Short mmCIF file of C-alpha atoms in Angstrom, two decimals:
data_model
loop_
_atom_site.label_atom_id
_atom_site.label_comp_id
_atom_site.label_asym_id
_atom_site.label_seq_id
_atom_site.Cartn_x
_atom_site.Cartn_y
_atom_site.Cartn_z
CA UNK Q 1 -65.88 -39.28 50.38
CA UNK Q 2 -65.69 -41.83 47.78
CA UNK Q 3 -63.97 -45.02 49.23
CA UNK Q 4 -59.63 -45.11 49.49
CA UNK Q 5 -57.25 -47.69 50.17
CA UNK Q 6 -55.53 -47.82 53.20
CA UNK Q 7 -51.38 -47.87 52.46
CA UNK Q 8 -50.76 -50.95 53.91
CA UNK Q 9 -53.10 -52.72 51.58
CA UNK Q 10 -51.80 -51.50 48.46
CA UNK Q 11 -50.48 -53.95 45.41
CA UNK Q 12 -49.58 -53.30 41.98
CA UNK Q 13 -53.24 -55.01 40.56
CA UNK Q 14 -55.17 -52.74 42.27
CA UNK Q 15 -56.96 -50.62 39.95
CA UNK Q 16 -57.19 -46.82 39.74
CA UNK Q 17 -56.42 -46.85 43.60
CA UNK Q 18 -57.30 -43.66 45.74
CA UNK Q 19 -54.98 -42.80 48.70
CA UNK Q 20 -55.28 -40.50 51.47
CA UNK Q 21 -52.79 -39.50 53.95
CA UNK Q 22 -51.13 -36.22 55.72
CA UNK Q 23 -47.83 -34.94 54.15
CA UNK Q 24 -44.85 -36.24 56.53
CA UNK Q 25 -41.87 -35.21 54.32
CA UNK Q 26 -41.37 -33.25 51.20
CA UNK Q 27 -37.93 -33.06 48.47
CA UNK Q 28 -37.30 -29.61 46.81
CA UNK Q 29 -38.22 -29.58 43.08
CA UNK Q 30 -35.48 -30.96 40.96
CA UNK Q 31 -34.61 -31.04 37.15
CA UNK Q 32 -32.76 -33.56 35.23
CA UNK Q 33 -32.13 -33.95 31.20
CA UNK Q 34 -34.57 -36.17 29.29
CA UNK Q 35 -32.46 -39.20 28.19
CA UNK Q 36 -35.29 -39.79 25.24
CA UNK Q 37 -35.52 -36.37 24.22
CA UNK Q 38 -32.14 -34.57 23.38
CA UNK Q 39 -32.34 -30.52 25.50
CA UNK Q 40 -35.46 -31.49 27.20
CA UNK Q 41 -35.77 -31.51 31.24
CA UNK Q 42 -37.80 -33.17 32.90
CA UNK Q 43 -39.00 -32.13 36.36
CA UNK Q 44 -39.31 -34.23 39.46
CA UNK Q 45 -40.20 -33.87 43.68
CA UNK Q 46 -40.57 -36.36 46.44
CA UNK Q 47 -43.37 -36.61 49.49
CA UNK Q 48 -43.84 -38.93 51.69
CA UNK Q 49 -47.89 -39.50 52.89
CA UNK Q 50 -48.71 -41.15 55.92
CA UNK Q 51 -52.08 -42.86 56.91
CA UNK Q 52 -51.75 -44.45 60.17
CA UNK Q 53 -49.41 -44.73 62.92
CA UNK Q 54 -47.91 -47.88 61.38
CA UNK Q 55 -47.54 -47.19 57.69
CA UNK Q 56 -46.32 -44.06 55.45
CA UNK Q 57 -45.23 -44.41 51.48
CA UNK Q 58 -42.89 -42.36 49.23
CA UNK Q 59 -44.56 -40.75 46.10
CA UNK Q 60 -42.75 -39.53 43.18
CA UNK Q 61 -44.10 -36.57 40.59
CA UNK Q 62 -42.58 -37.07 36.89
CA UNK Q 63 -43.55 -34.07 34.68
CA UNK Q 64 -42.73 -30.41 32.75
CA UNK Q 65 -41.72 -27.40 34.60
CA UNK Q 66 -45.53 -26.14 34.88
CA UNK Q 67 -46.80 -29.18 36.32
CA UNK Q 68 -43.91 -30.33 38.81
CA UNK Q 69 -43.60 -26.90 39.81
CA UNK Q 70 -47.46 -26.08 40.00
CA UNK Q 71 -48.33 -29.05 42.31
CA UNK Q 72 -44.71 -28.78 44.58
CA UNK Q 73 -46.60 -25.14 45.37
CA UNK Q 74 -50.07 -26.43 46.04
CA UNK Q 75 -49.24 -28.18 49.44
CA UNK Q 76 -46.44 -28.79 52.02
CA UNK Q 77 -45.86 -31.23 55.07
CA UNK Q 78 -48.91 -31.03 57.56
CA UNK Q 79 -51.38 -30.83 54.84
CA UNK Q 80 -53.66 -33.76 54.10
CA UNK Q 81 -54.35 -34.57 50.42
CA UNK Q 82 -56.15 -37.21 48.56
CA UNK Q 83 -54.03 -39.12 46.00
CA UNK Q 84 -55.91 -40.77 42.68
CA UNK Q 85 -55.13 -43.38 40.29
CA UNK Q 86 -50.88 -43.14 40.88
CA UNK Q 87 -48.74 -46.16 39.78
CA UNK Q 88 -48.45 -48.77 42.82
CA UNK Q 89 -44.64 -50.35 42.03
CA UNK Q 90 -42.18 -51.94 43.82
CA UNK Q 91 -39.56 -50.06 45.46
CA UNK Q 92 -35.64 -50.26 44.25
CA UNK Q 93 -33.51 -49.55 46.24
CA UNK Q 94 -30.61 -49.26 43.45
CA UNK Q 95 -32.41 -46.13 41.86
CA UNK Q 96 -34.98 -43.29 43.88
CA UNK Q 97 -35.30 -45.34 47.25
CA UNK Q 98 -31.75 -44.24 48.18
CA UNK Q 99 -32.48 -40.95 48.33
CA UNK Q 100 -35.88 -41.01 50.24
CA UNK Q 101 -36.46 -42.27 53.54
CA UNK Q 102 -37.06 -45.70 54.30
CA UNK Q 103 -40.86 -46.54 54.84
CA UNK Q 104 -42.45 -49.63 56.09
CA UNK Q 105 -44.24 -50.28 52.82
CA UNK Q 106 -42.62 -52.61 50.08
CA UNK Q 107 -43.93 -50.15 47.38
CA UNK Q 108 -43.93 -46.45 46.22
CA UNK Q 109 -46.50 -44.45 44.38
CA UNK Q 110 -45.40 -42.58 41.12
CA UNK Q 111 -47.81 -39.76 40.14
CA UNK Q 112 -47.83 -37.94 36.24
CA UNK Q 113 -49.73 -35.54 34.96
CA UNK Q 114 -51.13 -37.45 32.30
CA UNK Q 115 -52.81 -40.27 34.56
CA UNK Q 116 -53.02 -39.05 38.43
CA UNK Q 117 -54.28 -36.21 40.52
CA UNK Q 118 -53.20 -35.16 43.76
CA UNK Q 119 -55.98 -32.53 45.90
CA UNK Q 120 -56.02 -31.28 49.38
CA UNK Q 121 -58.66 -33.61 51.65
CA UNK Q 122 -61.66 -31.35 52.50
CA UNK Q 123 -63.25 -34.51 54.70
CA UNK Q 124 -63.09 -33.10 58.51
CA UNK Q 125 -63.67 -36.35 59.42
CA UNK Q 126 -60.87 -37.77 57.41
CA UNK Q 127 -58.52 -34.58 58.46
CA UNK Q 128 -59.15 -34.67 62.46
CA UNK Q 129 -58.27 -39.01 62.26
CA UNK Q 130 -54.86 -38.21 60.28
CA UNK Q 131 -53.36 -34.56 61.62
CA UNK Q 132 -52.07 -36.80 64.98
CA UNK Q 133 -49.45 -38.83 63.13
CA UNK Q 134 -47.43 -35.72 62.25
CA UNK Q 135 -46.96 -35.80 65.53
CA UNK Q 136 -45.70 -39.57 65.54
CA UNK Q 137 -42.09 -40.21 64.92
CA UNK Q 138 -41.44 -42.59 61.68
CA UNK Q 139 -38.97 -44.22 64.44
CA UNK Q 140 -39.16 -45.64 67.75
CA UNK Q 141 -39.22 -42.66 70.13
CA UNK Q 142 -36.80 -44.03 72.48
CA UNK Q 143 -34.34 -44.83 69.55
CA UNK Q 144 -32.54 -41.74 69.76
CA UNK Q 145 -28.86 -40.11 70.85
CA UNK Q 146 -28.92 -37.29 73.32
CA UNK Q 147 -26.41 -34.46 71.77
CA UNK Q 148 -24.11 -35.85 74.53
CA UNK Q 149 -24.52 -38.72 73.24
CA UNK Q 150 -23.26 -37.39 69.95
CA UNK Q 151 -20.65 -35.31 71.46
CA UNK Q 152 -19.54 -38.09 73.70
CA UNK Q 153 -19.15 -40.64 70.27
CA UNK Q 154 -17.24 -37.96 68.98
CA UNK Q 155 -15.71 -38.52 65.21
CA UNK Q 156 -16.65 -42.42 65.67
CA UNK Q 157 -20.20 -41.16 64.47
CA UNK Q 158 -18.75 -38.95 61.65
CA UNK Q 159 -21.00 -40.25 58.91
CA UNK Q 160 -23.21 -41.91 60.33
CA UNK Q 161 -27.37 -41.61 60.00
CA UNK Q 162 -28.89 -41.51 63.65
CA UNK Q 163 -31.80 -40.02 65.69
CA UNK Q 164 -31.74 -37.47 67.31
CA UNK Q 165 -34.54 -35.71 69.98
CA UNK Q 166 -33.22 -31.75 70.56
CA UNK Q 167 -34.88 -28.42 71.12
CA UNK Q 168 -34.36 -25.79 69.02
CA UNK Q 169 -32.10 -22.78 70.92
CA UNK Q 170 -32.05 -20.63 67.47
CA UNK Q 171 -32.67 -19.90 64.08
CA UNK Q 172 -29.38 -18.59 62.22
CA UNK Q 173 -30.41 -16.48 59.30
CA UNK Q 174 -31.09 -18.34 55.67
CA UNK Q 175 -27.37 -17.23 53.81
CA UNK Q 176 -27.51 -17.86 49.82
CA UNK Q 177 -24.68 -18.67 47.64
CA UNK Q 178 -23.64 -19.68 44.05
CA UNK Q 179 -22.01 -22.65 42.98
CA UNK Q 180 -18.88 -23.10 40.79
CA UNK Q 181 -21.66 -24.59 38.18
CA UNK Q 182 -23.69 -21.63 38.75
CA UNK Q 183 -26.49 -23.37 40.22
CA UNK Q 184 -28.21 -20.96 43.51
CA UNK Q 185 -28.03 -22.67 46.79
CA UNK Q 186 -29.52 -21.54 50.44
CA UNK Q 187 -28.18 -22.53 53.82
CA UNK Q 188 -29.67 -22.55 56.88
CA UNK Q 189 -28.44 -23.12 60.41
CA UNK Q 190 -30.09 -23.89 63.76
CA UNK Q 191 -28.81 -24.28 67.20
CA UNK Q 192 -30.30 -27.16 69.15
CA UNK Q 193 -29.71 -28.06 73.02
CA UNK Q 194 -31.34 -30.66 75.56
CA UNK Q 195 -30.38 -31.22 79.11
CA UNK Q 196 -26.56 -32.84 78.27
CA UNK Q 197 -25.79 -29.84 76.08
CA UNK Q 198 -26.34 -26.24 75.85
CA UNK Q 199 -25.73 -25.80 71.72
CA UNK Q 200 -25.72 -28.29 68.88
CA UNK Q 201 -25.34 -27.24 64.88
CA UNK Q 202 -27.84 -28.53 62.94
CA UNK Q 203 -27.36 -27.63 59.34
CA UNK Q 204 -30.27 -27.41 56.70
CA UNK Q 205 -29.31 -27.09 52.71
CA UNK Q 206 -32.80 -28.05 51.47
CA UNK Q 207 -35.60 -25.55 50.77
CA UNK Q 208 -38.43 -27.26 52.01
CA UNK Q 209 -36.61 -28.52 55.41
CA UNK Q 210 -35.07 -24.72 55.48
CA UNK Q 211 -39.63 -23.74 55.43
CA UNK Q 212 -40.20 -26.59 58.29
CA UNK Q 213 -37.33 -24.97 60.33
CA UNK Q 214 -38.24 -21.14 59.91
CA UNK Q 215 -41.68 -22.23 61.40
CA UNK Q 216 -40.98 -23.23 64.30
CA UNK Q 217 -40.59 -21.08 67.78
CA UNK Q 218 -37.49 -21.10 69.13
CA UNK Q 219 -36.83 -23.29 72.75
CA UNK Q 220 -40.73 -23.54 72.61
CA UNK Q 221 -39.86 -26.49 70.48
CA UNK Q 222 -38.62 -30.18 70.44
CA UNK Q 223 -37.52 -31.92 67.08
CA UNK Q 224 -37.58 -35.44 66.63
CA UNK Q 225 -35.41 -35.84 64.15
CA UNK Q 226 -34.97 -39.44 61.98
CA UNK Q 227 -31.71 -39.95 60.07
CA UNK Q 228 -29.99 -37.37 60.25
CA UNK Q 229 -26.37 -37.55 59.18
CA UNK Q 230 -24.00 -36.54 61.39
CA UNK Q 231 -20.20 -35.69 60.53
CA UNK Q 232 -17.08 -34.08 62.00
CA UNK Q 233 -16.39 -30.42 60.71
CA UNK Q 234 -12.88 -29.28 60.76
CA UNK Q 235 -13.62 -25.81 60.85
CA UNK Q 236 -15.41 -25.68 64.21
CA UNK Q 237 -13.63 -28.34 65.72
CA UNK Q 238 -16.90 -30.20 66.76
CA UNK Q 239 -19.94 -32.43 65.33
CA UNK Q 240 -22.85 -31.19 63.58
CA UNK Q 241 -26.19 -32.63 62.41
CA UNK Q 242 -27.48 -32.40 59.01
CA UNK Q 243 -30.75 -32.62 57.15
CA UNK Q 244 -30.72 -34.29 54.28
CA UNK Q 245 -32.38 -36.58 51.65
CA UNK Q 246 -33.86 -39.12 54.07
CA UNK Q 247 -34.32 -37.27 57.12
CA UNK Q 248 -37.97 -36.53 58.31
CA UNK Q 249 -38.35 -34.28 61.38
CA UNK Q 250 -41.20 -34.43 63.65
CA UNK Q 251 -41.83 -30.92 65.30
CA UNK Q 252 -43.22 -31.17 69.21
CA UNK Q 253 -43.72 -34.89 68.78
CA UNK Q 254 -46.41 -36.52 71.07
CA UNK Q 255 -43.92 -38.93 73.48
CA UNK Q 256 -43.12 -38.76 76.48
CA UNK Q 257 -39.37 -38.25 75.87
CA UNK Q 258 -40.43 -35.57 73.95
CA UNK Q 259 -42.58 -33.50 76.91
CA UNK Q 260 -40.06 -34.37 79.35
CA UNK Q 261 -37.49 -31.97 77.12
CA UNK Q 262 -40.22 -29.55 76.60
CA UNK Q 263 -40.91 -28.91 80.14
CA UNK Q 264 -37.02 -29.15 80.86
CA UNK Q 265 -36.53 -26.35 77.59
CA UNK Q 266 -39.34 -23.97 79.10
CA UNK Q 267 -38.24 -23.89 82.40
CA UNK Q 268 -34.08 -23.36 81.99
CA UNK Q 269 -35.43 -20.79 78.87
CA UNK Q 270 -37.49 -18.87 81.12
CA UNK Q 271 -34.72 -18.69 83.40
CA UNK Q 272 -32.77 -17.22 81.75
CA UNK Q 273 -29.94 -20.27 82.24
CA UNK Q 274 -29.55 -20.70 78.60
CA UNK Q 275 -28.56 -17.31 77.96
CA UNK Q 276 -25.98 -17.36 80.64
CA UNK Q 277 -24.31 -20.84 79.85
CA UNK Q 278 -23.51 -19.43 76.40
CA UNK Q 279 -22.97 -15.86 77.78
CA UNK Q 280 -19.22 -16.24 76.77
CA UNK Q 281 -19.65 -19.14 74.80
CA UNK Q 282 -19.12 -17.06 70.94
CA UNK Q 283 -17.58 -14.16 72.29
CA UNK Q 284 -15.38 -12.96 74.73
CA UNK Q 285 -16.01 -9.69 76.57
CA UNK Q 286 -12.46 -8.41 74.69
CA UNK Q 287 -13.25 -9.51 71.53
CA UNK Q 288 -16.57 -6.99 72.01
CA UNK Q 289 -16.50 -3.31 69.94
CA UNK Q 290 -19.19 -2.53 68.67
CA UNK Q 291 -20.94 0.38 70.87
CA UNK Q 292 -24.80 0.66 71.09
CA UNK Q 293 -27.57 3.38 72.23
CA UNK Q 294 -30.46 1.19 73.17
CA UNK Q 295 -32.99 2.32 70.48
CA UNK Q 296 -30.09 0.61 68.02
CA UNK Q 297 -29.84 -2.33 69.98
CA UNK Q 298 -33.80 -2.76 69.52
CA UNK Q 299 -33.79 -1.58 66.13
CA UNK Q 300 -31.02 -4.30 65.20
CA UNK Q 301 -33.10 -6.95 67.67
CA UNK Q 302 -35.88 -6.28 65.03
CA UNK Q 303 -34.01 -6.31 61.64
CA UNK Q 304 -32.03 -9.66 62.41
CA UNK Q 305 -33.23 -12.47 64.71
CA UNK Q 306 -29.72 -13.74 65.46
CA UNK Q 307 -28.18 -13.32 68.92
CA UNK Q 308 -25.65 -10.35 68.82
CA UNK Q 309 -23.42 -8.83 71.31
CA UNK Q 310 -22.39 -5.14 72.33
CA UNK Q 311 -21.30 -2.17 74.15
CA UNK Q 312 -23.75 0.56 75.85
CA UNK Q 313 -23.04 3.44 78.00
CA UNK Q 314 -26.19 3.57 80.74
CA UNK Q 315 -27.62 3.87 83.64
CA UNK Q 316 -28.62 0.87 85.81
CA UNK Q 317 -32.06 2.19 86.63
CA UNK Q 318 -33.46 -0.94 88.50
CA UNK Q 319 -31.13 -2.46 90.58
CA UNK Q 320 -33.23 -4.08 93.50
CA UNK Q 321 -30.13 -5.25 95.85
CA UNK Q 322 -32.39 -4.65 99.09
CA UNK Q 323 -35.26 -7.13 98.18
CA UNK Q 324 -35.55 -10.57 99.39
CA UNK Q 325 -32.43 -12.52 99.89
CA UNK Q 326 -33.82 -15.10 98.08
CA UNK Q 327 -34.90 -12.83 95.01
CA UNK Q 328 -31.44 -11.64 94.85
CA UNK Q 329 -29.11 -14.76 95.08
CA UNK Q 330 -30.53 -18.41 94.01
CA UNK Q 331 -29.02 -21.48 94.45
CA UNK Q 332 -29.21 -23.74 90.89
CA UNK Q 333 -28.40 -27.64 90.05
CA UNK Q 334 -24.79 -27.80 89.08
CA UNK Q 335 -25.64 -30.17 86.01
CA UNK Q 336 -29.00 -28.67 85.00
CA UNK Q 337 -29.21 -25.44 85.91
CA UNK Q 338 -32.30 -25.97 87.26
CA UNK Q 339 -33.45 -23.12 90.59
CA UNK Q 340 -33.14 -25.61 93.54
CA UNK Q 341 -35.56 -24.61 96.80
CA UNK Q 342 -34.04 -23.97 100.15
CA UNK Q 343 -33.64 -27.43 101.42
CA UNK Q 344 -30.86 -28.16 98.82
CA UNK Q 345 -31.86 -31.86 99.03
CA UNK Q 346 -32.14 -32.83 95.28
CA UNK Q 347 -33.23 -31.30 91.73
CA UNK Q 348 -36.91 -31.28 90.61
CA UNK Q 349 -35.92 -31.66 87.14
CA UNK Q 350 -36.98 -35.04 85.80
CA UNK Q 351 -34.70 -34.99 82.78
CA UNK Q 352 -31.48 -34.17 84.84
CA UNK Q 353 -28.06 -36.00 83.99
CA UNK Q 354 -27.59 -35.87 87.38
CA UNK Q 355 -30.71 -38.01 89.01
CA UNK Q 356 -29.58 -40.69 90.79
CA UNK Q 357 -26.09 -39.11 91.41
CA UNK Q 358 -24.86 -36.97 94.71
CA UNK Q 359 -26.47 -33.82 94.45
CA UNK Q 360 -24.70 -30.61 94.05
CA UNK Q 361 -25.60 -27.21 93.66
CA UNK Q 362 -24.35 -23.76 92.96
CA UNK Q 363 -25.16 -20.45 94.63
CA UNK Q 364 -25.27 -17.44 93.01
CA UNK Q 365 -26.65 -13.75 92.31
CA UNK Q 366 -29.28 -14.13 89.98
CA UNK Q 367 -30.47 -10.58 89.78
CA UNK Q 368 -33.09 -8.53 86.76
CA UNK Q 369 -31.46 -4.89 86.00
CA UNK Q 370 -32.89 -2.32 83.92
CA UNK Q 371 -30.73 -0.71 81.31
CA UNK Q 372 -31.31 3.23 80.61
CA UNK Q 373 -29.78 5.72 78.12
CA UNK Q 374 -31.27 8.92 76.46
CA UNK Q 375 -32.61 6.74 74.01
CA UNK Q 376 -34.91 4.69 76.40
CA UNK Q 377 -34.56 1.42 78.44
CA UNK Q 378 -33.99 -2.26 78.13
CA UNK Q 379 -36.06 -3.70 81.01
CA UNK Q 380 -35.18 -6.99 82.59
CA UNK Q 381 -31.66 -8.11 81.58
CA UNK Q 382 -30.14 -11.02 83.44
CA UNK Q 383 -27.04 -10.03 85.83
CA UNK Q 384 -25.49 -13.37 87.49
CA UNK Q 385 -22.58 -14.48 88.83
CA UNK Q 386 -19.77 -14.37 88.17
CA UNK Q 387 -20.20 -11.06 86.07
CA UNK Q 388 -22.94 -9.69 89.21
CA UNK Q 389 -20.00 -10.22 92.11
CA UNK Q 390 -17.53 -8.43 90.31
CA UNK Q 391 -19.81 -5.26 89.45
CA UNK Q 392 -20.82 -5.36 92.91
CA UNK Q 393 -17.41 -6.00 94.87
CA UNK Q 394 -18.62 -8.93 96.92
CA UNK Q 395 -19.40 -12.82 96.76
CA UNK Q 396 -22.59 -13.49 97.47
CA UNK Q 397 -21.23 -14.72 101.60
CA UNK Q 398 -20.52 -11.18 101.88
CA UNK Q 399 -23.34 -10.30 100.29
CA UNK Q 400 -25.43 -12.20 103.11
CA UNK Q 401 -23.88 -10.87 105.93
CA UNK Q 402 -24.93 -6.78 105.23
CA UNK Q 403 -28.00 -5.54 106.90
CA UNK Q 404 -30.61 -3.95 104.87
CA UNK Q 405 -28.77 -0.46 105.56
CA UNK Q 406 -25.59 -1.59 103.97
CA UNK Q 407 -27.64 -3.80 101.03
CA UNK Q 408 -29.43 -0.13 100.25
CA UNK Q 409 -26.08 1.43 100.43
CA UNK Q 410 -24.18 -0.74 98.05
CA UNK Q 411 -27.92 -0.20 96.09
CA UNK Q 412 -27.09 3.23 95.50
CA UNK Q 413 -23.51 3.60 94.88
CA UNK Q 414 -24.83 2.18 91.28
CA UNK Q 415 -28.12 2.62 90.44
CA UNK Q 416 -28.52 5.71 88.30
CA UNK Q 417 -24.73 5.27 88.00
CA UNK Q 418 -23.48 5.63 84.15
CA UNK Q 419 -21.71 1.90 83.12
CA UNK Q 420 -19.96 -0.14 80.58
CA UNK Q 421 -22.33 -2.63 79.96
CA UNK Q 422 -21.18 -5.92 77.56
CA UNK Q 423 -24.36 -6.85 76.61
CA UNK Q 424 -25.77 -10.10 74.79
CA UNK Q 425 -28.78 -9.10 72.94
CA UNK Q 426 -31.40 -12.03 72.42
CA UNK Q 427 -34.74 -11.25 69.88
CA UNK Q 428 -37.26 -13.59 71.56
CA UNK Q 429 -40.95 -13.37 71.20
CA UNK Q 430 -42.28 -14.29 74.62
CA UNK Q 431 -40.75 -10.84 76.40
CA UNK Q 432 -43.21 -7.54 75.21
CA UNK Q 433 -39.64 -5.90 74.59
CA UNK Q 434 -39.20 -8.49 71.55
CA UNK Q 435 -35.67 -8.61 72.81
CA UNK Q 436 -33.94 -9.97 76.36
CA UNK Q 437 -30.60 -8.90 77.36
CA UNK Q 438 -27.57 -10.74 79.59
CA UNK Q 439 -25.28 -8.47 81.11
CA UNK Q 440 -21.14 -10.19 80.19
CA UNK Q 441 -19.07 -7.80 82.39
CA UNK Q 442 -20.34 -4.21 84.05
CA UNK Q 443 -18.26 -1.50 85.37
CA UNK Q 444 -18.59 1.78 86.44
CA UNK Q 445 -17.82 4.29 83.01
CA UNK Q 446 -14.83 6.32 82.66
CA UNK Q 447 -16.22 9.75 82.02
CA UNK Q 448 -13.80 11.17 79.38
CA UNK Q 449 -14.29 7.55 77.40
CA UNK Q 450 -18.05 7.88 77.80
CA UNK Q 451 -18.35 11.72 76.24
CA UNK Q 452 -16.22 10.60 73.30
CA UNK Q 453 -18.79 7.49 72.29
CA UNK Q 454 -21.90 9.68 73.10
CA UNK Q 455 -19.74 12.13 70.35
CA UNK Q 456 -19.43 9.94 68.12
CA UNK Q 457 -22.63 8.18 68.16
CA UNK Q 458 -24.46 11.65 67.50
CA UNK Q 459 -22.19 11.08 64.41
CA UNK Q 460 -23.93 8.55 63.09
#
């Protein structure tokens, strides 16, 4: 490819300069009135191209509707694109600069129809050098709060621009509203967590941060996110995160902070801790109505990828009380959560707040049930304690002192037993189900109350 300039050697003189770079950050399109020409709009968007680990630039598109909007479709952040003949200037930080994020170069590019073009980069050369630095954070990767951190600051942060490093727990569902101006808006929400906290609000109102968010894979993913602004909101009681004009957020960021709270993420997600430590955490077992068959609760699991809760009326068809002690009751890390072994000497868990402190753990059931009505089965939902001791009637020191005759005993009294189960349903990808469950509170069912909900679910 023909020869480019490398961003940290651009100046004003140069002409017709040729940039390349990958996209690192991207503005929604944007309209404002044309102070030359009375009812005419013009059309404007923002990106940010980096080319090397050290040095990424703002660029600003100036045009009509068709243009603006034409080119905003034609690529997004990740892509790599070639950039000809835009307009090197200084950057002022009175005007655009304060609503773009800050970049190590003294200039920004400004592109127009008339006089630049912007392409995708077909080099694989040139692709395979640049696709690593969108794995780079813009900041230093150890310049960054923990969300207990955040939590801890409380409202002394309210309004302040930090860093944070977080994985993503969930993806709320994109809500859209009108303003009183009549303008359309979107809203998106996410729920982050790391090793200090279990669930953290970040809020997204842009479109094309809303697109980088939706992509992702829930806690198979770390964010590295640079100034974002954090504030105090009243109606939750509690700090949230937002994306907004300046933020750029690097997804699974190459760091070693970053892997550190990726292997941390996989291992308490694949145990199943994060769906216990928030078990009760939006919902209490009372404040639960809504009665399921378990074909609805996969059908809903489907239709809406938000955690829900609910009643069913089944049989615990696996219930495997007389395996292994140790596959029946575990003992965790009381500040991770992490499964401790049998010497109960310390936590394996690099990234726990407790390292370095007197370790402590917690012993528990920590059982897998299977769920059964006439409608089929939801296989695998997490039963721990406390919810597991009071189905069963014992702590788990009783439980360790039956023999195998009394284990299968207790075994039997409720498997293929009919129950009122207060289920949390979670749509995840990496079970075959598409959904996992987390038994709140089981009981054996009171038959008169279970023949009326069977009536009136045949109602339905």
């Amino acid at each position: 490819m023909d020869a480019t300039i490398a961003i940290s050697e651009l100046h004003p003189n140069i002409s017709h300069p040729k940039v390349v770079g990958i996209i690192i950050w991207k503005t929604d399109v944007k309209s404002f009135p044309d102070r030359k020409n009375v009812g005419v709009e013009r059309f404007t968007f923002g990106f940010a191209v980096r080319d090397s680990h050290d040095f990424f630039i703002n660029v600003t598109a100036w045009g009509n509707e068709a243009y603006i909007i034409g080119l905003s479709s034609n690529f997004s952040v990740g892509h790599c694109v070639i950039i000809e003949n835009p307009l090197v200037s200084h950057k002022d930080p009175e005007k655009g600069e304060k609503f773009c994020p800050m970049t190590p170069s003294i200039y920004r590019l400004m592109i127009s129809e008339a006089h630049s073009q912007v392409y995708m980069c077909a080099d694989t050369t040139t692709i395979d050098r640049l696709v690593p630095l969108i794995y780079r954070p813009v900041k230093d990767s150890r310049d960054f709060y923990s969300l207990g951190d955040i939590l801890a600051n409380g409202q002394s942060l309210d309004g302040t621009i930090i860093n944070i490093l977080a994985a993503v727990k969930s993806i709320g569902e994109l809500k859209y509203f009108t303003t009183s101006d009549r303008r359309n808006g979107h809203r998106l929400e996410a729920k982050l967590f790391d090793d200090s906290v279990s669930t953290f609000p970040l809020v997204c109102w842009d479109k094309e941060a809303i697109l980088l968010i939706q992509k992702v894979i829930p806690r198979e993913t770390v964010l590295f996110i640079a100034d974002a602004k954090i504030g105090f909101d009243s109606f939750r009681n509690g700090m949230t995160a937002t994306v907004n004009s300046k933020t750029i957020i690097t997804v699974n960021p190459d760091t070693r902070e970053a892997g550190l709270l990726f292997s941390y993420a996989k291992e308490v997600s694949e145990s199943g801790c994060l769906d216990q430590d928030e078990s009760l955490e939006d919902e209490t077992v009372d404040s639960i109505t809504n009665v399921y068959t378990m074909r609805q609760l996969k059908k809903k699991a489907q239709e809406n990828p938000e955690t829900f809760f609910g009643i069913t009326y089944s049989f615990v068809s696996k219930l495997d009380l007389d395996s292994s002690l140790s596959r029946v009751i575990r003992s965790r890390c009381s500040r991770c959560k992490f499964v401790v072994g049998e010497d109960l000497l310390s936590c394996s868990n690099e990234l726990c707040p407790g390292k370095g402190q007197v370790f402590s753990a917690i012993t528990g059931f920590d059982l897998l049930v299977d769920l059964t009505d006439h409608t089929g089965t939801l296989q695998s939902c997490s039963l721990r304690s406390p919810a597991a001791e009071t189905f069963l009637g014992c702590t788990t020191e009783e439980f360790t002192r039956l023999t195998d005759d009394q284990r299968t005993t207790m075994k039997w009294k409720f498997l293929l037993e009919r129950c009122k189960v207060y289920v949390k349903i979670i749509p995840s990808t990496k079970v075959k189900a598409g959904i996992r469950g987390t038994v709140l509170a089981c009981s054996l069912a009171d038959p008169g109350e279970v023949k009326q909900h069977l009536h009136d679910l045949q109602q339905l």
